[in-house]
Amino acid sequence: MSLKRDRYYDQTQESWISGWVEELARDATSLWHIITAGRDGFELDGPELIDFVRRSLMALFAAGAKPVQGKIDPDYLWGRVTKYGDDPQQMTDAIIDEWQKAGRDPDIGGIWFATPNVYGERRRGSPR
């Protein structure tokens, strides 16, 4: 647990993470959001940033989120991404490893996290 507070909103890391978990009821959040908050808002880098990302992902997975991406299935807003496995620790390790190997931070088109109520939502006009 870090004592650093967000430089823009003066929130704790735990408060940010809790906010993402609460948002799962209505929307997805992305690895891009998490890394940007850690790097820019909390001014984290290296092992501190990785720890923040790890704690964020584990909290999302504990709340029932799964990795998703847009444009996988034309009938749904989000499609499940299963290449990371199904175990929370395995998914977390694989996602962090992929990010580290990429040598750059993800963008808005990267991996997102959502619960079934969000990733199971059909696109408007898709057949039922």
N, C-alpha and C. Protein backbone atom coordinates (compact mmCIF):
# COMPACT_ATOMS: atom_id res chain seq x y z
N MET A 1 0.85 -1.18 0.00
CA MET A 1 0.00 0.00 0.00
C MET A 1 0.90 1.24 0.00
N SER A 2 0.59 2.16 -0.87
CA SER A 2 1.38 3.38 -1.00
C SER A 2 0.68 4.55 -0.33
N LEU A 3 1.47 5.45 0.20
CA LEU A 3 0.92 6.66 0.80
C LEU A 3 0.81 7.79 -0.22
N LYS A 4 1.33 7.56 -1.42
CA LYS A 4 1.24 8.59 -2.46
C LYS A 4 -0.22 8.83 -2.80
N ARG A 5 -0.53 10.11 -3.03
CA ARG A 5 -1.89 10.49 -3.40
C ARG A 5 -1.87 11.05 -4.81
N ASP A 6 -2.99 10.90 -5.51
CA ASP A 6 -3.11 11.41 -6.87
C ASP A 6 -2.86 12.91 -6.87
N ARG A 7 -2.01 13.35 -7.78
CA ARG A 7 -1.64 14.77 -7.78
C ARG A 7 -2.74 15.69 -8.29
N TYR A 8 -3.74 15.14 -8.94
CA TYR A 8 -4.83 15.97 -9.44
C TYR A 8 -6.04 15.98 -8.50
N TYR A 9 -6.37 14.84 -7.93
CA TYR A 9 -7.60 14.71 -7.14
C TYR A 9 -7.35 14.39 -5.68
N ASP A 10 -6.10 14.22 -5.28
CA ASP A 10 -5.71 13.94 -3.91
C ASP A 10 -6.33 12.65 -3.36
N GLN A 11 -6.64 11.71 -4.24
CA GLN A 11 -7.19 10.43 -3.81
C GLN A 11 -6.08 9.42 -3.59
N THR A 12 -6.35 8.42 -2.77
CA THR A 12 -5.40 7.35 -2.56
C THR A 12 -5.47 6.35 -3.71
N GLN A 13 -4.47 5.52 -3.81
CA GLN A 13 -4.49 4.46 -4.82
C GLN A 13 -5.66 3.52 -4.57
N GLU A 14 -5.91 3.21 -3.32
CA GLU A 14 -7.01 2.31 -2.99
C GLU A 14 -8.35 2.90 -3.42
N SER A 15 -8.49 4.21 -3.30
CA SER A 15 -9.72 4.88 -3.73
C SER A 15 -9.91 4.77 -5.24
N TRP A 16 -8.82 4.96 -6.00
CA TRP A 16 -8.90 4.80 -7.46
C TRP A 16 -9.30 3.38 -7.83
N ILE A 17 -8.64 2.42 -7.20
CA ILE A 17 -8.92 1.01 -7.50
C ILE A 17 -10.37 0.67 -7.16
N SER A 18 -10.84 1.13 -6.02
CA SER A 18 -12.25 0.90 -5.63
C SER A 18 -13.21 1.53 -6.63
N GLY A 19 -12.85 2.68 -7.16
CA GLY A 19 -13.68 3.35 -8.15
C GLY A 19 -13.83 2.52 -9.42
N TRP A 20 -12.73 1.90 -9.85
CA TRP A 20 -12.82 1.05 -11.05
C TRP A 20 -13.69 -0.16 -10.78
N VAL A 21 -13.57 -0.73 -9.59
CA VAL A 21 -14.40 -1.89 -9.24
C VAL A 21 -15.87 -1.50 -9.23
N GLU A 22 -16.20 -0.36 -8.65
CA GLU A 22 -17.59 0.12 -8.63
C GLU A 22 -18.12 0.37 -10.04
N GLU A 23 -17.26 0.86 -10.91
CA GLU A 23 -17.68 1.17 -12.28
C GLU A 23 -18.03 -0.08 -13.09
N LEU A 24 -17.54 -1.23 -12.66
CA LEU A 24 -17.84 -2.48 -13.38
C LEU A 24 -19.34 -2.73 -13.50
N ALA A 25 -20.14 -2.18 -12.61
CA ALA A 25 -21.59 -2.37 -12.67
C ALA A 25 -22.19 -1.76 -13.93
N ARG A 26 -21.48 -0.79 -14.54
CA ARG A 26 -22.06 -0.09 -15.69
C ARG A 26 -21.14 0.08 -16.89
N ASP A 27 -19.84 -0.19 -16.70
CA ASP A 27 -18.92 0.07 -17.81
C ASP A 27 -17.64 -0.73 -17.64
N ALA A 28 -16.87 -0.78 -18.70
CA ALA A 28 -15.56 -1.43 -18.69
C ALA A 28 -14.50 -0.39 -18.33
N THR A 29 -13.37 -0.85 -17.88
CA THR A 29 -12.21 0.01 -17.68
C THR A 29 -11.04 -0.64 -18.39
N SER A 30 -10.02 0.13 -18.68
CA SER A 30 -8.93 -0.41 -19.51
C SER A 30 -7.59 -0.40 -18.79
N LEU A 31 -6.70 -1.22 -19.32
CA LEU A 31 -5.32 -1.19 -18.84
C LEU A 31 -4.73 0.20 -19.07
N TRP A 32 -5.12 0.82 -20.14
CA TRP A 32 -4.69 2.18 -20.44
C TRP A 32 -5.07 3.14 -19.31
N HIS A 33 -6.32 3.05 -18.80
CA HIS A 33 -6.74 3.90 -17.68
C HIS A 33 -5.87 3.66 -16.45
N ILE A 34 -5.64 2.40 -16.15
CA ILE A 34 -4.90 2.02 -14.95
C ILE A 34 -3.46 2.53 -15.02
N ILE A 35 -2.79 2.26 -16.13
CA ILE A 35 -1.39 2.68 -16.24
C ILE A 35 -1.27 4.20 -16.27
N THR A 36 -2.18 4.87 -16.95
CA THR A 36 -2.14 6.34 -16.98
C THR A 36 -2.33 6.93 -15.59
N ALA A 37 -3.27 6.39 -14.82
CA ALA A 37 -3.48 6.88 -13.46
C ALA A 37 -2.24 6.66 -12.61
N GLY A 38 -1.65 5.48 -12.74
CA GLY A 38 -0.45 5.20 -11.95
C GLY A 38 0.73 6.05 -12.37
N ARG A 39 0.98 6.13 -13.65
CA ARG A 39 2.15 6.85 -14.15
C ARG A 39 2.00 8.37 -14.02
N ASP A 40 0.86 8.89 -14.42
CA ASP A 40 0.66 10.34 -14.44
C ASP A 40 0.11 10.87 -13.10
N GLY A 41 -0.99 10.28 -12.65
CA GLY A 41 -1.62 10.78 -11.43
C GLY A 41 -0.81 10.53 -10.17
N PHE A 42 -0.26 9.32 -10.05
CA PHE A 42 0.50 8.98 -8.85
C PHE A 42 2.01 9.08 -9.04
N GLU A 43 2.43 9.40 -10.26
CA GLU A 43 3.85 9.57 -10.59
C GLU A 43 4.66 8.32 -10.21
N LEU A 44 4.12 7.16 -10.59
CA LEU A 44 4.78 5.89 -10.32
C LEU A 44 5.56 5.44 -11.54
N ASP A 45 6.59 4.67 -11.30
CA ASP A 45 7.36 4.09 -12.38
C ASP A 45 8.00 2.81 -11.85
N GLY A 46 8.48 1.98 -12.76
CA GLY A 46 9.18 0.77 -12.38
C GLY A 46 8.35 -0.15 -11.50
N PRO A 47 8.96 -0.72 -10.46
CA PRO A 47 8.27 -1.68 -9.59
C PRO A 47 7.02 -1.10 -8.91
N GLU A 48 7.04 0.18 -8.59
CA GLU A 48 5.85 0.80 -7.97
C GLU A 48 4.66 0.80 -8.93
N LEU A 49 4.92 1.12 -10.18
CA LEU A 49 3.85 1.13 -11.18
C LEU A 49 3.34 -0.29 -11.42
N ILE A 50 4.24 -1.24 -11.53
CA ILE A 50 3.83 -2.63 -11.73
C ILE A 50 2.98 -3.11 -10.55
N ASP A 51 3.36 -2.76 -9.34
CA ASP A 51 2.58 -3.14 -8.16
C ASP A 51 1.18 -2.53 -8.21
N PHE A 52 1.08 -1.28 -8.61
CA PHE A 52 -0.22 -0.61 -8.72
C PHE A 52 -1.10 -1.30 -9.77
N VAL A 53 -0.51 -1.62 -10.90
CA VAL A 53 -1.25 -2.32 -11.96
C VAL A 53 -1.68 -3.69 -11.47
N ARG A 54 -0.80 -4.41 -10.81
CA ARG A 54 -1.11 -5.74 -10.29
C ARG A 54 -2.28 -5.67 -9.29
N ARG A 55 -2.23 -4.75 -8.34
CA ARG A 55 -3.31 -4.62 -7.36
C ARG A 55 -4.62 -4.23 -8.02
N SER A 56 -4.55 -3.40 -9.04
CA SER A 56 -5.76 -2.98 -9.76
C SER A 56 -6.39 -4.15 -10.48
N LEU A 57 -5.58 -4.92 -11.22
CA LEU A 57 -6.10 -6.06 -11.95
C LEU A 57 -6.67 -7.12 -11.01
N MET A 58 -5.97 -7.41 -9.94
CA MET A 58 -6.46 -8.42 -9.00
C MET A 58 -7.79 -7.99 -8.39
N ALA A 59 -7.97 -6.71 -8.11
CA ALA A 59 -9.24 -6.22 -7.56
C ALA A 59 -10.36 -6.36 -8.60
N LEU A 60 -10.07 -6.03 -9.86
CA LEU A 60 -11.07 -6.16 -10.91
C LEU A 60 -11.47 -7.63 -11.10
N PHE A 61 -10.49 -8.51 -11.12
CA PHE A 61 -10.78 -9.94 -11.30
C PHE A 61 -11.53 -10.51 -10.10
N ALA A 62 -11.19 -10.05 -8.90
CA ALA A 62 -11.91 -10.50 -7.69
C ALA A 62 -13.38 -10.09 -7.75
N ALA A 63 -13.66 -9.00 -8.45
CA ALA A 63 -15.04 -8.51 -8.59
C ALA A 63 -15.77 -9.16 -9.77
N GLY A 64 -15.11 -10.10 -10.44
CA GLY A 64 -15.77 -10.82 -11.54
C GLY A 64 -15.46 -10.33 -12.93
N ALA A 65 -14.57 -9.36 -13.06
CA ALA A 65 -14.23 -8.85 -14.39
C ALA A 65 -13.39 -9.87 -15.15
N LYS A 66 -13.47 -9.79 -16.47
CA LYS A 66 -12.68 -10.61 -17.38
C LYS A 66 -12.07 -9.68 -18.43
N PRO A 67 -10.94 -10.07 -19.04
CA PRO A 67 -10.37 -9.27 -20.12
C PRO A 67 -11.31 -9.28 -21.33
N VAL A 68 -11.48 -8.11 -21.94
CA VAL A 68 -12.33 -7.97 -23.11
C VAL A 68 -11.69 -6.98 -24.09
N GLN A 69 -12.17 -7.02 -25.33
CA GLN A 69 -11.81 -6.02 -26.33
C GLN A 69 -13.03 -5.75 -27.19
N GLY A 70 -13.07 -4.57 -27.76
CA GLY A 70 -14.14 -4.23 -28.67
C GLY A 70 -13.89 -4.83 -30.04
N LYS A 71 -14.94 -4.86 -30.85
CA LYS A 71 -14.87 -5.27 -32.26
C LYS A 71 -14.48 -6.73 -32.47
N ILE A 72 -14.68 -7.58 -31.49
CA ILE A 72 -14.41 -9.01 -31.68
C ILE A 72 -15.63 -9.69 -32.27
N ASP A 73 -16.79 -9.37 -31.73
CA ASP A 73 -18.05 -9.98 -32.17
C ASP A 73 -18.96 -8.85 -32.64
N PRO A 74 -19.43 -8.88 -33.88
CA PRO A 74 -20.24 -7.77 -34.39
C PRO A 74 -21.58 -7.59 -33.67
N ASP A 75 -22.05 -8.60 -32.94
CA ASP A 75 -23.33 -8.49 -32.23
C ASP A 75 -23.19 -7.92 -30.82
N TYR A 76 -21.98 -7.88 -30.30
CA TYR A 76 -21.77 -7.44 -28.92
C TYR A 76 -20.80 -6.27 -28.86
N LEU A 77 -20.95 -5.44 -27.83
CA LEU A 77 -20.06 -4.30 -27.65
C LEU A 77 -18.64 -4.75 -27.32
N TRP A 78 -18.54 -5.84 -26.56
CA TRP A 78 -17.25 -6.35 -26.11
C TRP A 78 -17.17 -7.84 -26.40
N GLY A 79 -15.97 -8.33 -26.60
CA GLY A 79 -15.74 -9.76 -26.75
C GLY A 79 -14.73 -10.22 -25.71
N ARG A 80 -15.00 -11.37 -25.12
CA ARG A 80 -14.06 -11.94 -24.13
C ARG A 80 -12.74 -12.26 -24.79
N VAL A 81 -11.67 -12.01 -24.09
CA VAL A 81 -10.33 -12.37 -24.52
C VAL A 81 -9.86 -13.48 -23.58
N THR A 82 -9.67 -14.67 -24.12
CA THR A 82 -9.38 -15.83 -23.28
C THR A 82 -7.90 -16.25 -23.28
N LYS A 83 -7.09 -15.59 -24.06
CA LYS A 83 -5.68 -16.01 -24.18
C LYS A 83 -4.88 -15.85 -22.89
N TYR A 84 -5.40 -15.11 -21.91
CA TYR A 84 -4.70 -14.91 -20.65
C TYR A 84 -5.04 -15.98 -19.62
N GLY A 85 -5.94 -16.88 -19.96
CA GLY A 85 -6.35 -17.91 -19.01
C GLY A 85 -7.61 -17.49 -18.27
N ASP A 86 -7.86 -18.14 -17.14
CA ASP A 86 -9.07 -17.85 -16.38
C ASP A 86 -8.79 -17.59 -14.91
N ASP A 87 -7.62 -17.97 -14.44
CA ASP A 87 -7.24 -17.76 -13.06
C ASP A 87 -6.78 -16.30 -12.87
N PRO A 88 -7.28 -15.60 -11.83
CA PRO A 88 -6.91 -14.19 -11.65
C PRO A 88 -5.41 -13.92 -11.62
N GLN A 89 -4.65 -14.74 -10.91
CA GLN A 89 -3.20 -14.53 -10.84
C GLN A 89 -2.56 -14.77 -12.21
N GLN A 90 -2.99 -15.81 -12.90
CA GLN A 90 -2.47 -16.13 -14.23
C GLN A 90 -2.78 -14.99 -15.21
N MET A 91 -4.02 -14.49 -15.18
CA MET A 91 -4.39 -13.39 -16.07
C MET A 91 -3.56 -12.15 -15.78
N THR A 92 -3.42 -11.83 -14.49
CA THR A 92 -2.65 -10.65 -14.09
C THR A 92 -1.20 -10.76 -14.58
N ASP A 93 -0.57 -11.89 -14.31
CA ASP A 93 0.83 -12.08 -14.73
C ASP A 93 0.97 -11.98 -16.24
N ALA A 94 0.06 -12.61 -16.98
CA ALA A 94 0.14 -12.61 -18.44
C ALA A 94 -0.06 -11.20 -19.02
N ILE A 95 -0.99 -10.46 -18.47
CA ILE A 95 -1.26 -9.10 -18.96
C ILE A 95 -0.08 -8.18 -18.67
N ILE A 96 0.46 -8.26 -17.46
CA ILE A 96 1.62 -7.43 -17.12
C ILE A 96 2.82 -7.82 -17.97
N ASP A 97 3.03 -9.12 -18.17
CA ASP A 97 4.14 -9.59 -19.00
C ASP A 97 4.01 -9.08 -20.43
N GLU A 98 2.81 -9.15 -20.98
CA GLU A 98 2.58 -8.66 -22.35
C GLU A 98 2.86 -7.16 -22.45
N TRP A 99 2.41 -6.40 -21.46
CA TRP A 99 2.65 -4.95 -21.43
C TRP A 99 4.14 -4.66 -21.36
N GLN A 100 4.85 -5.36 -20.48
CA GLN A 100 6.28 -5.13 -20.32
C GLN A 100 7.05 -5.50 -21.59
N LYS A 101 6.69 -6.61 -22.22
CA LYS A 101 7.37 -7.04 -23.46
C LYS A 101 7.09 -6.09 -24.62
N ALA A 102 5.94 -5.42 -24.61
CA ALA A 102 5.62 -4.49 -25.69
C ALA A 102 6.55 -3.27 -25.69
N GLY A 103 7.10 -2.94 -24.52
CA GLY A 103 8.02 -1.81 -24.44
C GLY A 103 7.35 -0.46 -24.54
N ARG A 104 6.03 -0.45 -24.45
CA ARG A 104 5.28 0.81 -24.49
C ARG A 104 3.97 0.62 -23.73
N ASP A 105 3.40 1.72 -23.32
CA ASP A 105 2.12 1.64 -22.62
C ASP A 105 1.00 1.40 -23.62
N PRO A 106 -0.05 0.70 -23.20
CA PRO A 106 -1.17 0.44 -24.10
C PRO A 106 -1.94 1.72 -24.41
N ASP A 107 -2.70 1.67 -25.48
CA ASP A 107 -3.55 2.81 -25.81
C ASP A 107 -5.01 2.40 -25.62
N ILE A 108 -5.89 3.25 -26.02
CA ILE A 108 -7.32 3.03 -25.81
C ILE A 108 -7.84 1.77 -26.53
N GLY A 109 -7.13 1.31 -27.55
CA GLY A 109 -7.55 0.13 -28.29
C GLY A 109 -7.07 -1.18 -27.68
N GLY A 110 -6.37 -1.11 -26.57
CA GLY A 110 -5.83 -2.31 -25.94
C GLY A 110 -6.85 -3.08 -25.12
N ILE A 111 -6.35 -3.81 -24.14
CA ILE A 111 -7.19 -4.69 -23.33
C ILE A 111 -8.02 -3.89 -22.32
N TRP A 112 -9.26 -4.31 -22.17
CA TRP A 112 -10.19 -3.71 -21.21
C TRP A 112 -10.67 -4.81 -20.27
N PHE A 113 -11.42 -4.41 -19.24
CA PHE A 113 -11.92 -5.36 -18.25
C PHE A 113 -13.38 -5.03 -17.96
N ALA A 114 -14.21 -6.08 -18.01
CA ALA A 114 -15.65 -5.89 -17.80
C ALA A 114 -16.25 -7.14 -17.17
N THR A 115 -17.40 -6.95 -16.56
CA THR A 115 -18.16 -8.06 -16.00
C THR A 115 -19.21 -8.49 -17.03
N PRO A 116 -19.79 -9.69 -16.85
CA PRO A 116 -20.75 -10.20 -17.85
C PRO A 116 -21.91 -9.26 -18.16
N ASN A 117 -22.36 -8.47 -17.19
CA ASN A 117 -23.45 -7.54 -17.47
C ASN A 117 -23.06 -6.50 -18.51
N VAL A 118 -21.79 -6.21 -18.64
CA VAL A 118 -21.31 -5.24 -19.62
C VAL A 118 -20.89 -5.94 -20.91
N TYR A 119 -20.05 -6.99 -20.81
CA TYR A 119 -19.59 -7.61 -22.06
C TYR A 119 -20.66 -8.48 -22.70
N GLY A 120 -21.74 -8.76 -22.00
CA GLY A 120 -22.84 -9.51 -22.59
C GLY A 120 -23.88 -8.62 -23.26
N GLU A 121 -23.65 -7.33 -23.23
CA GLU A 121 -24.61 -6.37 -23.82
C GLU A 121 -24.49 -6.39 -25.34
N ARG A 122 -25.64 -6.54 -25.98
CA ARG A 122 -25.66 -6.57 -27.45
C ARG A 122 -25.59 -5.14 -28.03
N ARG A 123 -25.05 -5.08 -29.22
CA ARG A 123 -25.04 -3.80 -29.94
C ARG A 123 -26.46 -3.49 -30.39
N ARG A 124 -26.77 -2.24 -30.51
CA ARG A 124 -28.08 -1.84 -31.05
C ARG A 124 -28.22 -2.38 -32.46
N GLY A 125 -29.38 -2.93 -32.73
CA GLY A 125 -29.67 -3.44 -34.07
C GLY A 125 -29.15 -4.84 -34.34
N SER A 126 -28.45 -5.45 -33.36
CA SER A 126 -27.98 -6.81 -33.61
C SER A 126 -29.13 -7.79 -33.40
N PRO A 127 -29.14 -8.88 -34.14
CA PRO A 127 -30.23 -9.86 -33.98
C PRO A 127 -30.18 -10.48 -32.59
N ARG A 128 -31.32 -10.80 -32.09
CA ARG A 128 -31.38 -11.38 -30.74
C ARG A 128 -31.39 -12.85 -30.78
